[in-house]
Coordinates of N, CA, C and O in Angstrom, one line a residue:
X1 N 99.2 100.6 101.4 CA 99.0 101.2 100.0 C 99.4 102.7 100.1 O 99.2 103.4 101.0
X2 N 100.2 103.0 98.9 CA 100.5 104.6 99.0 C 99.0 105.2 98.2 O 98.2 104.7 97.5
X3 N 99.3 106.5 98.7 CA 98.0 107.4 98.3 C 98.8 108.8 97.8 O 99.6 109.1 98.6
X4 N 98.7 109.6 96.9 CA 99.1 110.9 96.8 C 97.9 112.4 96.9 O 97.0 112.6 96.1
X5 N 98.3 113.1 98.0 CA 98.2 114.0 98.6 C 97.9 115.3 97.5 O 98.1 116.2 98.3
X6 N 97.7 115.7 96.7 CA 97.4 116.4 95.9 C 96.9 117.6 96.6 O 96.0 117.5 97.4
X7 N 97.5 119.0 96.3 CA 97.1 120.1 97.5 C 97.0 121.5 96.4 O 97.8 122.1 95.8
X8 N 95.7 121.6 96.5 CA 95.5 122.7 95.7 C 94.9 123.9 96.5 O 94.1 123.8 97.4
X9 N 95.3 124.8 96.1 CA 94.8 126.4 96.0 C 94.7 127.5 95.1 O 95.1 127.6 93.9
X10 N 94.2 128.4 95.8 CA 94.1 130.0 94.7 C 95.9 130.4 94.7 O 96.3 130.8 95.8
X11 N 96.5 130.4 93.9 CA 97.8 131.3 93.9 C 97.6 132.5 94.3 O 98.1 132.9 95.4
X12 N 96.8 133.4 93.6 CA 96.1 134.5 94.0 C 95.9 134.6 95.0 O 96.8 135.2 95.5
X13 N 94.8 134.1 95.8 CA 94.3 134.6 96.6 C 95.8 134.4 98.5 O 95.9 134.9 99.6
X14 N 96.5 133.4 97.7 CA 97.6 133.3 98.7 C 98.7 133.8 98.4 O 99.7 133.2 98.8
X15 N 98.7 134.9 97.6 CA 99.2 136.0 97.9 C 99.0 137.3 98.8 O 99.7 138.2 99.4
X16 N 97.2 136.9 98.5 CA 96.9 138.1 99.4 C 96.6 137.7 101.1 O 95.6 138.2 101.6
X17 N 97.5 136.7 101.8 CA 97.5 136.2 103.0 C 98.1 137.4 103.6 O 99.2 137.8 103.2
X18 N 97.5 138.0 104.8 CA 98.6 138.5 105.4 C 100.2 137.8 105.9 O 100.2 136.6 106.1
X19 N 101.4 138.5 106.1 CA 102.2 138.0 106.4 C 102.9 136.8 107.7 O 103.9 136.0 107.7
X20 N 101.8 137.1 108.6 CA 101.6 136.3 110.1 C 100.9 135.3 109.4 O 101.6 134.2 109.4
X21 N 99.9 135.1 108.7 CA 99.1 134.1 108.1 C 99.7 133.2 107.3 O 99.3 132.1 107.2
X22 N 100.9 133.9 106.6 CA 101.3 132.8 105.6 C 102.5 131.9 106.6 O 102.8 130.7 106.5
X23 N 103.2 133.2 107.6 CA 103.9 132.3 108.4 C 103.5 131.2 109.2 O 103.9 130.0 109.3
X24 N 102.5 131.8 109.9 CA 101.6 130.1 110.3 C 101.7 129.3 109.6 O 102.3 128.2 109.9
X25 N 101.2 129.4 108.2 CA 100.9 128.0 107.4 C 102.3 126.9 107.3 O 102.3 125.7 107.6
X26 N 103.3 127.8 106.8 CA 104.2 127.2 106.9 C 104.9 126.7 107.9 O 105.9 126.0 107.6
X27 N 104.6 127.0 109.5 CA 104.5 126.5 110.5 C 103.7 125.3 110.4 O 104.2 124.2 110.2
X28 N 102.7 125.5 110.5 CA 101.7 123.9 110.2 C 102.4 123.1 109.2 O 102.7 122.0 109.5
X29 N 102.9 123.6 108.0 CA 103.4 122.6 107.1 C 104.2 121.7 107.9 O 103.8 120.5 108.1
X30 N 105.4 122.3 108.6 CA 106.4 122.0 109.5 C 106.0 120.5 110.6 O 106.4 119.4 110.7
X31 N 105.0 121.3 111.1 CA 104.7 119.9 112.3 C 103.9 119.1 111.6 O 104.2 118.0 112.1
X32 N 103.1 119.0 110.7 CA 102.4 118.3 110.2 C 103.0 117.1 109.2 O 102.6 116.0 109.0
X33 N 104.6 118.1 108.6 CA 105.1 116.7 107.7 C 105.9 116.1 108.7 O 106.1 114.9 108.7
X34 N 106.6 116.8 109.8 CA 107.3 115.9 111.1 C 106.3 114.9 111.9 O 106.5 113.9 112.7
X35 N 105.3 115.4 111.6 CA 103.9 113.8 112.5 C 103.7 112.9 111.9 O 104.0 111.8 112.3
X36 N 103.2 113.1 110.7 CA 103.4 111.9 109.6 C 104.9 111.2 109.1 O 104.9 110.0 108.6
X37 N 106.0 112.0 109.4 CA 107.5 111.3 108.9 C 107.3 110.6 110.0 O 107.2 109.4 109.9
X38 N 107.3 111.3 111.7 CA 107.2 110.5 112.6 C 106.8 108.9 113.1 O 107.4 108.1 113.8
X39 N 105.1 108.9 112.1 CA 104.5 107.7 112.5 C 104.7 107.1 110.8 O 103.8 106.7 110.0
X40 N 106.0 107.2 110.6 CA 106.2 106.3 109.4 C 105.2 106.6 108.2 O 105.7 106.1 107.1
X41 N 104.2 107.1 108.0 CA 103.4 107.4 107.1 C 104.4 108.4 105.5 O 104.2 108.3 104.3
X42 N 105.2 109.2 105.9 CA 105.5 110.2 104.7 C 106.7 109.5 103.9 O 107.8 109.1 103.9
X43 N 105.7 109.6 103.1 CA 106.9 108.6 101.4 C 107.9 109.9 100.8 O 109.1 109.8 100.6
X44 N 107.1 110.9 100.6 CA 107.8 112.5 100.2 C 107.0 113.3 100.0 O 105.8 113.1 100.2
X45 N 107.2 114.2 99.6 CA 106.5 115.6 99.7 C 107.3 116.7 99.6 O 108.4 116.7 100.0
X46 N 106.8 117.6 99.0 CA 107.3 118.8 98.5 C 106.4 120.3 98.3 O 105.4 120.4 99.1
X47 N 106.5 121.0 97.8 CA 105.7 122.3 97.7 C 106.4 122.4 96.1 O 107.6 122.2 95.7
X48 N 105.3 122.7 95.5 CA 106.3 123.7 93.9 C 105.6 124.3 93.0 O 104.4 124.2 92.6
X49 N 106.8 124.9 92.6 CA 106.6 126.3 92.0 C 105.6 126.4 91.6 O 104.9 125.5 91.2
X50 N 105.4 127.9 91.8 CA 104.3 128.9 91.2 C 103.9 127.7 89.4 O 104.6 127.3 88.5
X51 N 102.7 127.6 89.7 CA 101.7 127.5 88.6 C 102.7 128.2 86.6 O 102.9 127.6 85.5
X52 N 103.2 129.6 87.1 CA 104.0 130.3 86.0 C 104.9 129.6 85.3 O 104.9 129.5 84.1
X53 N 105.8 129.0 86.4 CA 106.8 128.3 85.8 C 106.4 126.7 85.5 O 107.2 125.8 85.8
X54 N 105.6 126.6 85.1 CA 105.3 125.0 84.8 C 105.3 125.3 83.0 O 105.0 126.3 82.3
X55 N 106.0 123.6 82.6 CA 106.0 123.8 80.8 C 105.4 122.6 81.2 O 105.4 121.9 82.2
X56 N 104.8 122.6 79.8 CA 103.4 121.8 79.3 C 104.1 120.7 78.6 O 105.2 121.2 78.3
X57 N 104.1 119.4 78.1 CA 104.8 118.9 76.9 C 103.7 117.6 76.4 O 103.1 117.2 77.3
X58 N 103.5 117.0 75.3 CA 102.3 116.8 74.6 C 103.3 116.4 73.5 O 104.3 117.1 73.2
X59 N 102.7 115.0 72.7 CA 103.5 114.2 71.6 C 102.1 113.7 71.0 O 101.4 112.7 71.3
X60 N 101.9 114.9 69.8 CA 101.3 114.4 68.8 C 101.6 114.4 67.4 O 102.1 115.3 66.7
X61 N 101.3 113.3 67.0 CA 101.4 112.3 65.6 C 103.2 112.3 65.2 O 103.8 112.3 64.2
X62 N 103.5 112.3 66.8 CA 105.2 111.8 66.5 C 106.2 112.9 66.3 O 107.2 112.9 65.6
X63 N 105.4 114.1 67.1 CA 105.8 115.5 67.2 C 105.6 116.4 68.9 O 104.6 116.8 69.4
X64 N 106.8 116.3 69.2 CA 107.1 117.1 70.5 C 106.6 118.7 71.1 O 107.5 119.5 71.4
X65 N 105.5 118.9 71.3 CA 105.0 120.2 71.6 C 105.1 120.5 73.2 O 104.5 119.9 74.1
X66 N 106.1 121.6 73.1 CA 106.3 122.3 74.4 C 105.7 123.7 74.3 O 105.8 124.5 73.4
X67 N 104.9 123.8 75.5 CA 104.1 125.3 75.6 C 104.5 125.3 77.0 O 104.6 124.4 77.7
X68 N 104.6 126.8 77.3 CA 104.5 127.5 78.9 C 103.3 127.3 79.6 O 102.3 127.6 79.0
X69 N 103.2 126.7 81.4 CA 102.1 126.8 81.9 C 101.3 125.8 81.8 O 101.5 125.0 80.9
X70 N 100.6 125.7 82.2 CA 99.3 124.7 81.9 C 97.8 126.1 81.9 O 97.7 127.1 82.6
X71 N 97.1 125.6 80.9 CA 96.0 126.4 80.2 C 95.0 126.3 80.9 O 94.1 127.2 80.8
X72 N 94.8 125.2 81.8 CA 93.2 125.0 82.4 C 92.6 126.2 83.0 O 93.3 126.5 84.0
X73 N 91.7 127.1 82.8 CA 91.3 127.9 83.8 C 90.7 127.6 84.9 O 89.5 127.1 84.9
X74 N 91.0 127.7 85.6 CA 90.8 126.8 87.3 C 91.0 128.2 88.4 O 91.4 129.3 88.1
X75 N 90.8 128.0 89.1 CA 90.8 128.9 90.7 C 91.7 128.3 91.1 O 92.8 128.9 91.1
X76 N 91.8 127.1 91.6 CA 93.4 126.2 92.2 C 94.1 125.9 91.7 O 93.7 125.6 90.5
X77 N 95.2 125.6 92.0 CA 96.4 125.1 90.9 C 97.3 124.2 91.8 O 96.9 124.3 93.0
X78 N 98.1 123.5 91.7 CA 98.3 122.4 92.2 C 100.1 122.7 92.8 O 101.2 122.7 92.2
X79 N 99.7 122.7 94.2 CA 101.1 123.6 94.8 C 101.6 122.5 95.3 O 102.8 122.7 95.4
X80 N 101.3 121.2 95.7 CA 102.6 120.3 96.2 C 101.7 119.2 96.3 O 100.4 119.2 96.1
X81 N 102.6 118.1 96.8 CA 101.8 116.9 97.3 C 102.4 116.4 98.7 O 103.1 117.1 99.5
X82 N 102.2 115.4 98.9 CA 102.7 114.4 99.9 C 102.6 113.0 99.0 O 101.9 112.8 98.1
X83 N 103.7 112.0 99.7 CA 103.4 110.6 98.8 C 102.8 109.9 100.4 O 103.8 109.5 100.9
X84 N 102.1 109.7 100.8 CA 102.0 108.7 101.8 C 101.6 107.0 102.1 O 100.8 106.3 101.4
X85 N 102.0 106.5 103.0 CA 101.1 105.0 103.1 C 100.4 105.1 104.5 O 100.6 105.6 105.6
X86 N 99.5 104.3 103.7 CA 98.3 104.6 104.6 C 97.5 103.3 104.6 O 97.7 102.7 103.5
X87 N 96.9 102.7 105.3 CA 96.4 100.9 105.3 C 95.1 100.4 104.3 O 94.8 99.4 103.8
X88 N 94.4 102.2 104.4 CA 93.5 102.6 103.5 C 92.9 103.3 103.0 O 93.6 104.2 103.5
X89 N 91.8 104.1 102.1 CA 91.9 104.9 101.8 C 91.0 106.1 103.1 O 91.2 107.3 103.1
X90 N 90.1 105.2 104.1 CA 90.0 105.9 105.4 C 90.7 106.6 106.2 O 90.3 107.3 107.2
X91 N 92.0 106.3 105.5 CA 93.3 107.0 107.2 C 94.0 107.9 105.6 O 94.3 109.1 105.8
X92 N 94.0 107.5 104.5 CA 94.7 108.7 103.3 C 93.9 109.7 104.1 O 94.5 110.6 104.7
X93 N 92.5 109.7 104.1 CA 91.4 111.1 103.9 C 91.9 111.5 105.4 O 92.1 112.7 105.5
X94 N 92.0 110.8 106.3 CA 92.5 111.1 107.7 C 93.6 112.0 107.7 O 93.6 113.1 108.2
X95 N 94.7 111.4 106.9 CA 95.8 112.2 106.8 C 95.8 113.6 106.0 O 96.2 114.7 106.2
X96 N 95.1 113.2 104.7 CA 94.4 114.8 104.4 C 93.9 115.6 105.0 O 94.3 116.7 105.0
X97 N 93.1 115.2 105.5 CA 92.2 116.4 106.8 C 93.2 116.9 107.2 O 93.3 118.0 106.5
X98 N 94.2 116.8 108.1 CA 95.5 117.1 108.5 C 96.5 118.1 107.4 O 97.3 118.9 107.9
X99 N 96.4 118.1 106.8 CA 97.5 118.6 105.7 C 96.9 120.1 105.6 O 95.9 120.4 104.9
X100 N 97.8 121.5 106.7 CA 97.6 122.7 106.6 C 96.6 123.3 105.6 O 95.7 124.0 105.8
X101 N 97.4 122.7 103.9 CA 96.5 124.0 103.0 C 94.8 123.0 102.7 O 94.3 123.1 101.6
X102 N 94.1 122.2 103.7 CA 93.3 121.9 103.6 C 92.2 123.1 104.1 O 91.4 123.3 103.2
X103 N 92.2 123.5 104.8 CA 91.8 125.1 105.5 C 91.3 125.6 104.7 O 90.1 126.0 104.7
X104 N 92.6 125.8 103.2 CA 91.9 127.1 102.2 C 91.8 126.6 101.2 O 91.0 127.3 100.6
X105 N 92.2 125.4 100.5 CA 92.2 124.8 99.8 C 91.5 123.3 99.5 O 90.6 122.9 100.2
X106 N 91.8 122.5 98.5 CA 91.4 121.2 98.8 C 92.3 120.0 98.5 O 92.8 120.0 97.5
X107 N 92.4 119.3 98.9 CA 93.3 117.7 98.9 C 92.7 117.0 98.3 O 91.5 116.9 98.5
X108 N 93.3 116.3 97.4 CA 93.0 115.3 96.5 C 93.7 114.5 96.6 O 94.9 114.7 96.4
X109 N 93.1 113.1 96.8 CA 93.7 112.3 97.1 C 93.0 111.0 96.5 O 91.8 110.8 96.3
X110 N 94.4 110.1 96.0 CA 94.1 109.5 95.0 C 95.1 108.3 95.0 O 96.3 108.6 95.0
X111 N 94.9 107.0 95.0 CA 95.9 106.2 95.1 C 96.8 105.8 94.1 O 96.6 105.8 92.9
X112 N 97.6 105.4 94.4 CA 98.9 105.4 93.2 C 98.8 103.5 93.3 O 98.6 102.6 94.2
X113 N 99.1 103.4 91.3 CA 98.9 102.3 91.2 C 100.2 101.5 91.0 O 101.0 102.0 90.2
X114 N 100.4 100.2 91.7 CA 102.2 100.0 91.4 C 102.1 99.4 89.7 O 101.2 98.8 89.1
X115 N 103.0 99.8 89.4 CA 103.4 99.0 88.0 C 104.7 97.9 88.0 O 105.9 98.0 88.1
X116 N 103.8 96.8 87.8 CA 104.9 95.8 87.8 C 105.9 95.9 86.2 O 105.5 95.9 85.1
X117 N 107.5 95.8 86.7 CA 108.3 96.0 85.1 C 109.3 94.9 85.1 O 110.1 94.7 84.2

């Protein structure tokens, strides 16, 4: 079953990482998506953009509304995922635990449902 990886943090406050700190992380990113590509588990994964550059888009009563950003006021914001398979959702949370911005942040993890077309 695939599961998606959902990886949130403070934008803010990871800015204010020192510069060794942020290099680590991105170290850990590194071996962490090469262990899981390794043992067949990583479907994809990515990191992206800053929270700023996200547009909003929303279709009401048959009308196209685009706004900058998403509005939620939140402390984390949603910096990347992983797509993984995993046998269940015991070894997803396993492979979460694992996932660097777990440290400062939190993983959400949530199974993806197939759609038959």
């Amino acid at each position: 079953m695939q599961y998606m990886l959902l990886i949130y943090d403070s934008e803010a406050d990871g800015k204010k990482r020192p510069d060794a700190e942020r290099q680590q992380m991105f170290q850990d990113y590194g071996t962490f998506t090469r262990e899981i590509a390794q043992a067949g588990k990583l479907k994809a994964g990515d990191p992206l953009e800053p929270s700023t550059t996200a547009t909003t888009v929303r279709v009401r009563n048959g009308k196209t509304v685009v706004t900058d950003g998403p509005f939620a006021e939140t402390k984390e914001q949603l910096g990347g995922y992983y797509l993984v398979e995993a046998k269940d959702l015991d070894e997803a949370i396993a492979i979460a635990a694992k996932v660097p911005g777990s440290k400062f942040g939190s993983i959400e993890v949530r199974p993806v449902r197939k759609m038959s077309m």
